[in-house]
mmCIF file of C-alpha atoms in Angstrom:
data_model
loop_
_atom_site.group_PDB
_atom_site.id
_atom_site.type_symbol
_atom_site.label_atom_id
_atom_site.label_comp_id
_atom_site.label_asym_id
_atom_site.label_seq_id
_atom_site.Cartn_x
_atom_site.Cartn_y
_atom_site.Cartn_z
ATOM 1 C CA MET W 1 82.951 80.290 73.271
ATOM 2 C CA HIS W 2 79.178 80.323 73.286
ATOM 3 C CA LYS W 3 77.541 81.656 76.458
ATOM 4 C CA THR W 4 75.650 78.393 77.155
ATOM 5 C CA HIS W 5 78.902 76.394 77.280
ATOM 6 C CA ALA W 6 80.736 78.725 79.674
ATOM 7 C CA PRO W 7 79.264 77.289 82.924
ATOM 8 C CA ARG W 8 79.961 73.703 81.794
ATOM 9 C CA PHE W 9 83.514 74.622 80.813
ATOM 10 C CA ALA W 10 84.130 76.264 84.217
ATOM 11 C CA ILE W 11 82.782 73.203 86.062
ATOM 12 C CA ALA W 12 84.867 70.814 83.938
ATOM 13 C CA ALA W 13 88.007 72.921 84.471
ATOM 14 C CA ALA W 14 87.424 73.007 88.238
ATOM 15 C CA LEU W 15 86.948 69.216 88.327
ATOM 16 C CA LEU W 16 90.157 68.650 86.327
ATOM 17 C CA LEU W 17 92.114 70.908 88.699
ATOM 18 C CA ALA W 18 90.712 69.066 91.728
ATOM 19 C CA VAL W 19 91.615 65.651 90.284
ATOM 20 C CA ALA W 20 95.104 66.848 89.324
ATOM 21 C CA GLY W 21 95.625 68.205 92.826
ATOM 22 C CA ALA W 22 94.501 64.938 94.409
ATOM 23 C CA LEU W 23 96.845 62.926 92.187
ATOM 24 C CA ALA W 24 99.782 65.177 93.033
ATOM 25 C CA THR W 25 99.234 64.820 96.792
ATOM 26 C CA PRO W 26 101.262 61.954 98.291
ATOM 27 C CA LYS W 27 99.292 59.207 100.048
ATOM 28 C CA ALA W 28 101.216 59.701 103.271
ATOM 29 C CA SER W 29 103.816 62.025 104.692
ATOM 30 C CA LEU W 30 106.200 59.647 106.421
ATOM 31 C CA ARG W 31 109.742 60.389 107.565
ATOM 32 C CA VAL W 32 112.182 57.889 108.991
ATOM 33 C CA GLN W 33 114.670 59.242 111.518
ATOM 34 C CA ASP W 34 117.717 57.904 113.342
ATOM 35 C CA ALA W 35 117.875 54.407 111.808
ATOM 36 C CA TRP W 36 120.577 52.342 113.504
ATOM 37 C CA ALA W 37 121.603 48.807 114.429
ATOM 38 C CA ARG W 38 123.963 47.320 116.979
ATOM 39 C CA ALA W 39 127.278 45.801 115.937
ATOM 40 C CA THR W 40 127.257 41.997 116.008
ATOM 41 C CA PRO W 41 129.827 39.225 116.369
ATOM 42 C CA PRO W 42 130.672 37.334 113.141
ATOM 43 C CA VAL W 43 128.361 34.396 113.843
ATOM 44 C CA ALA W 44 125.318 36.245 115.228
ATOM 45 C CA PRO W 45 122.055 34.592 114.137
ATOM 46 C CA VAL W 46 120.145 37.906 114.345
ATOM 47 C CA ALA W 47 120.680 41.670 114.458
ATOM 48 C CA GLY W 48 118.339 44.354 115.777
ATOM 49 C CA GLY W 49 117.306 47.459 113.849
ATOM 50 C CA PHE W 50 115.881 50.603 115.423
ATOM 51 C CA LEU W 51 114.380 53.838 114.084
ATOM 52 C CA THR W 52 111.586 56.370 114.424
ATOM 53 C CA VAL W 53 108.764 56.722 111.893
ATOM 54 C CA VAL W 54 107.118 60.156 111.915
ATOM 55 C CA ASN W 55 103.774 60.608 110.166
ATOM 56 C CA ASP W 56 103.145 64.272 109.322
ATOM 57 C CA GLY W 57 100.042 63.366 107.345
ATOM 58 C CA ASP W 58 96.361 63.421 108.203
ATOM 59 C CA LYS W 59 95.921 59.671 107.612
ATOM 60 C CA PRO W 60 97.315 56.790 109.658
ATOM 61 C CA ASP W 61 99.496 54.182 107.982
ATOM 62 C CA VAL W 62 100.862 50.767 108.946
ATOM 63 C CA LEU W 63 104.465 49.551 108.874
ATOM 64 C CA LEU W 64 104.002 46.074 107.410
ATOM 65 C CA GLY W 65 107.592 44.870 107.364
ATOM 66 C CA ALA W 66 110.983 45.291 105.758
ATOM 67 C CA GLU W 67 113.562 43.627 103.559
ATOM 68 C CA SER W 68 117.294 43.953 103.194
ATOM 69 C CA ASP W 69 120.143 42.331 101.310
ATOM 70 C CA LEU W 70 121.929 42.215 104.681
ATOM 71 C CA SER W 71 119.932 39.243 105.945
ATOM 72 C CA GLN W 72 117.909 36.247 104.874
ATOM 73 C CA ARG W 73 114.719 38.010 106.040
ATOM 74 C CA VAL W 74 113.552 40.866 108.256
ATOM 75 C CA GLU W 75 110.779 40.585 110.837
ATOM 76 C CA LEU W 76 108.942 43.273 112.789
ATOM 77 C CA HIS W 77 108.930 42.428 116.528
ATOM 78 C CA GLU W 78 107.620 43.692 119.847
ATOM 79 C CA MET W 79 109.180 43.116 123.269
ATOM 80 C CA ARG W 80 106.970 43.637 126.310
ATOM 81 C CA MET W 81 106.520 42.577 129.903
ATOM 82 C CA ASP W 82 103.906 39.864 130.306
ATOM 83 C CA ASP W 83 103.291 38.401 133.796
ATOM 84 C CA GLY W 84 106.705 39.592 134.960
ATOM 85 C CA MET W 85 108.508 38.058 131.977
ATOM 86 C CA MET W 86 109.959 39.921 128.999
ATOM 87 C CA ARG W 87 108.485 38.364 125.883
ATOM 88 C CA MET W 88 109.170 38.935 122.213
ATOM 89 C CA ARG W 89 106.703 38.289 119.411
ATOM 90 C CA GLU W 90 106.527 38.957 115.697
ATOM 91 C CA LEU W 91 103.948 41.552 114.606
ATOM 92 C CA THR W 92 102.435 39.724 111.645
ATOM 93 C CA ASP W 93 99.684 42.342 111.146
ATOM 94 C CA GLY W 94 102.124 45.271 111.115
ATOM 95 C CA LEU W 95 102.632 48.275 113.370
ATOM 96 C CA PRO W 96 100.195 51.229 113.160
ATOM 97 C CA VAL W 97 101.677 54.691 112.622
ATOM 98 C CA PRO W 98 99.092 57.258 113.771
ATOM 99 C CA ALA W 99 98.228 60.363 111.773
ATOM 100 C CA ARG W 100 100.208 63.369 113.036
ATOM 101 C CA GLY W 101 102.137 60.999 115.303
ATOM 102 C CA LYS W 102 105.149 58.732 115.463
ATOM 103 C CA VAL W 103 106.260 55.229 116.327
ATOM 104 C CA VAL W 104 109.616 54.546 117.946
ATOM 105 C CA LEU W 105 111.436 51.275 117.365
ATOM 106 C CA ALA W 106 113.990 51.044 120.191
ATOM 107 C CA PRO W 107 115.742 48.432 122.342
ATOM 108 C CA GLY W 108 113.275 46.776 124.707
ATOM 109 C CA GLY W 109 110.234 47.630 122.566
ATOM 110 C CA TYR W 110 109.312 47.511 118.894
ATOM 111 C CA HIS W 111 112.238 46.675 116.593
ATOM 112 C CA LEU W 112 113.261 45.109 113.326
ATOM 113 C CA MET W 113 114.916 41.707 113.568
ATOM 114 C CA PHE W 114 117.385 40.948 110.779
ATOM 115 C CA ILE W 115 117.304 37.138 110.651
ATOM 116 C CA LYS W 116 120.477 35.283 109.587
ATOM 117 C CA PRO W 117 122.671 38.255 108.642
ATOM 118 C CA LYS W 118 125.056 37.432 105.798
ATOM 119 C CA ARG W 119 127.922 39.180 107.602
ATOM 120 C CA ALA W 120 128.819 40.766 110.906
ATOM 121 C CA LEU W 121 127.722 44.342 111.505
ATOM 122 C CA VAL W 122 130.765 46.495 112.229
ATOM 123 C CA GLU W 123 130.544 49.719 114.219
ATOM 124 C CA GLY W 124 130.630 52.766 111.938
ATOM 125 C CA GLU W 125 129.463 51.050 108.767
ATOM 126 C CA ARG W 126 126.111 51.560 107.039
ATOM 127 C CA PHE W 127 123.609 49.300 105.297
ATOM 128 C CA THR W 128 120.230 49.783 103.666
ATOM 129 C CA ALA W 129 116.819 48.262 104.137
ATOM 130 C CA THR W 130 113.458 48.901 102.550
ATOM 131 C CA LEU W 131 110.471 49.463 104.811
ATOM 132 C CA ARG W 132 107.032 48.484 103.496
ATOM 133 C CA PHE W 133 104.023 50.589 104.476
ATOM 134 C CA ARG W 134 100.358 49.868 103.728
ATOM 135 C CA ASP W 135 99.742 53.261 102.075
ATOM 136 C CA ALA W 136 103.132 54.923 101.581
ATOM 137 C CA GLY W 137 104.577 51.845 99.879
ATOM 138 C CA LYS W 138 108.307 51.182 100.002
ATOM 139 C CA VAL W 139 110.713 53.550 101.750
ATOM 140 C CA SER W 140 114.481 53.031 101.540
ATOM 141 C CA VAL W 141 116.372 53.604 104.805
ATOM 142 C CA THR W 142 120.085 53.738 105.623
ATOM 143 C CA PHE W 143 121.079 52.265 108.986
ATOM 144 C CA THR W 144 124.230 53.281 110.874
ATOM 145 C CA VAL W 145 125.893 50.560 112.945
ATOM 146 C CA ARG W 146 126.636 51.553 116.560
ATOM 147 C CA GLY W 147 128.698 49.694 119.161
ATOM 148 C CA MET W 148 127.516 46.382 120.635
ATOM 149 C CA GLY W 149 126.283 47.965 123.869
ATOM 150 C CA ALA W 150 124.618 50.949 122.179
ATOM 151 C CA GLY W 151 121.212 52.178 123.253
ATOM 152 C CA ALA W 152 118.806 54.728 121.853
ATOM 153 C CA HIS W 153 119.890 58.375 121.862
#
């Protein structure tokens, strides 16, 4: 190689390595833990889903929603006290997951609502759902069905 091309070659090689490293780095470092749902009677119009999303990454993300073959649709909800009344509302703009933080979906707070389940949820069985995140994309999750009166561990 000619001496005048060596600095350009070194700069080009360094840029290629930097781009390759950036492409190999995932957009987010999300983990889903302890996904579960309560058992339901055969004719239940809804079922609740609970889990924890842990973000080990340096960038926040947003849980936008979910889908599952279990039900007609899945909505992301929040329950909270408002003027002494417990109220539930759908989170149409998603649920932020902070960088280096976590979000807990648990009874009495944030949760997934499986609308019009196609079958009853039976204690001990499992089913899958796909969570949709703004940056991380789709994440498949397996839910374990707990007893009807189950609460968070």
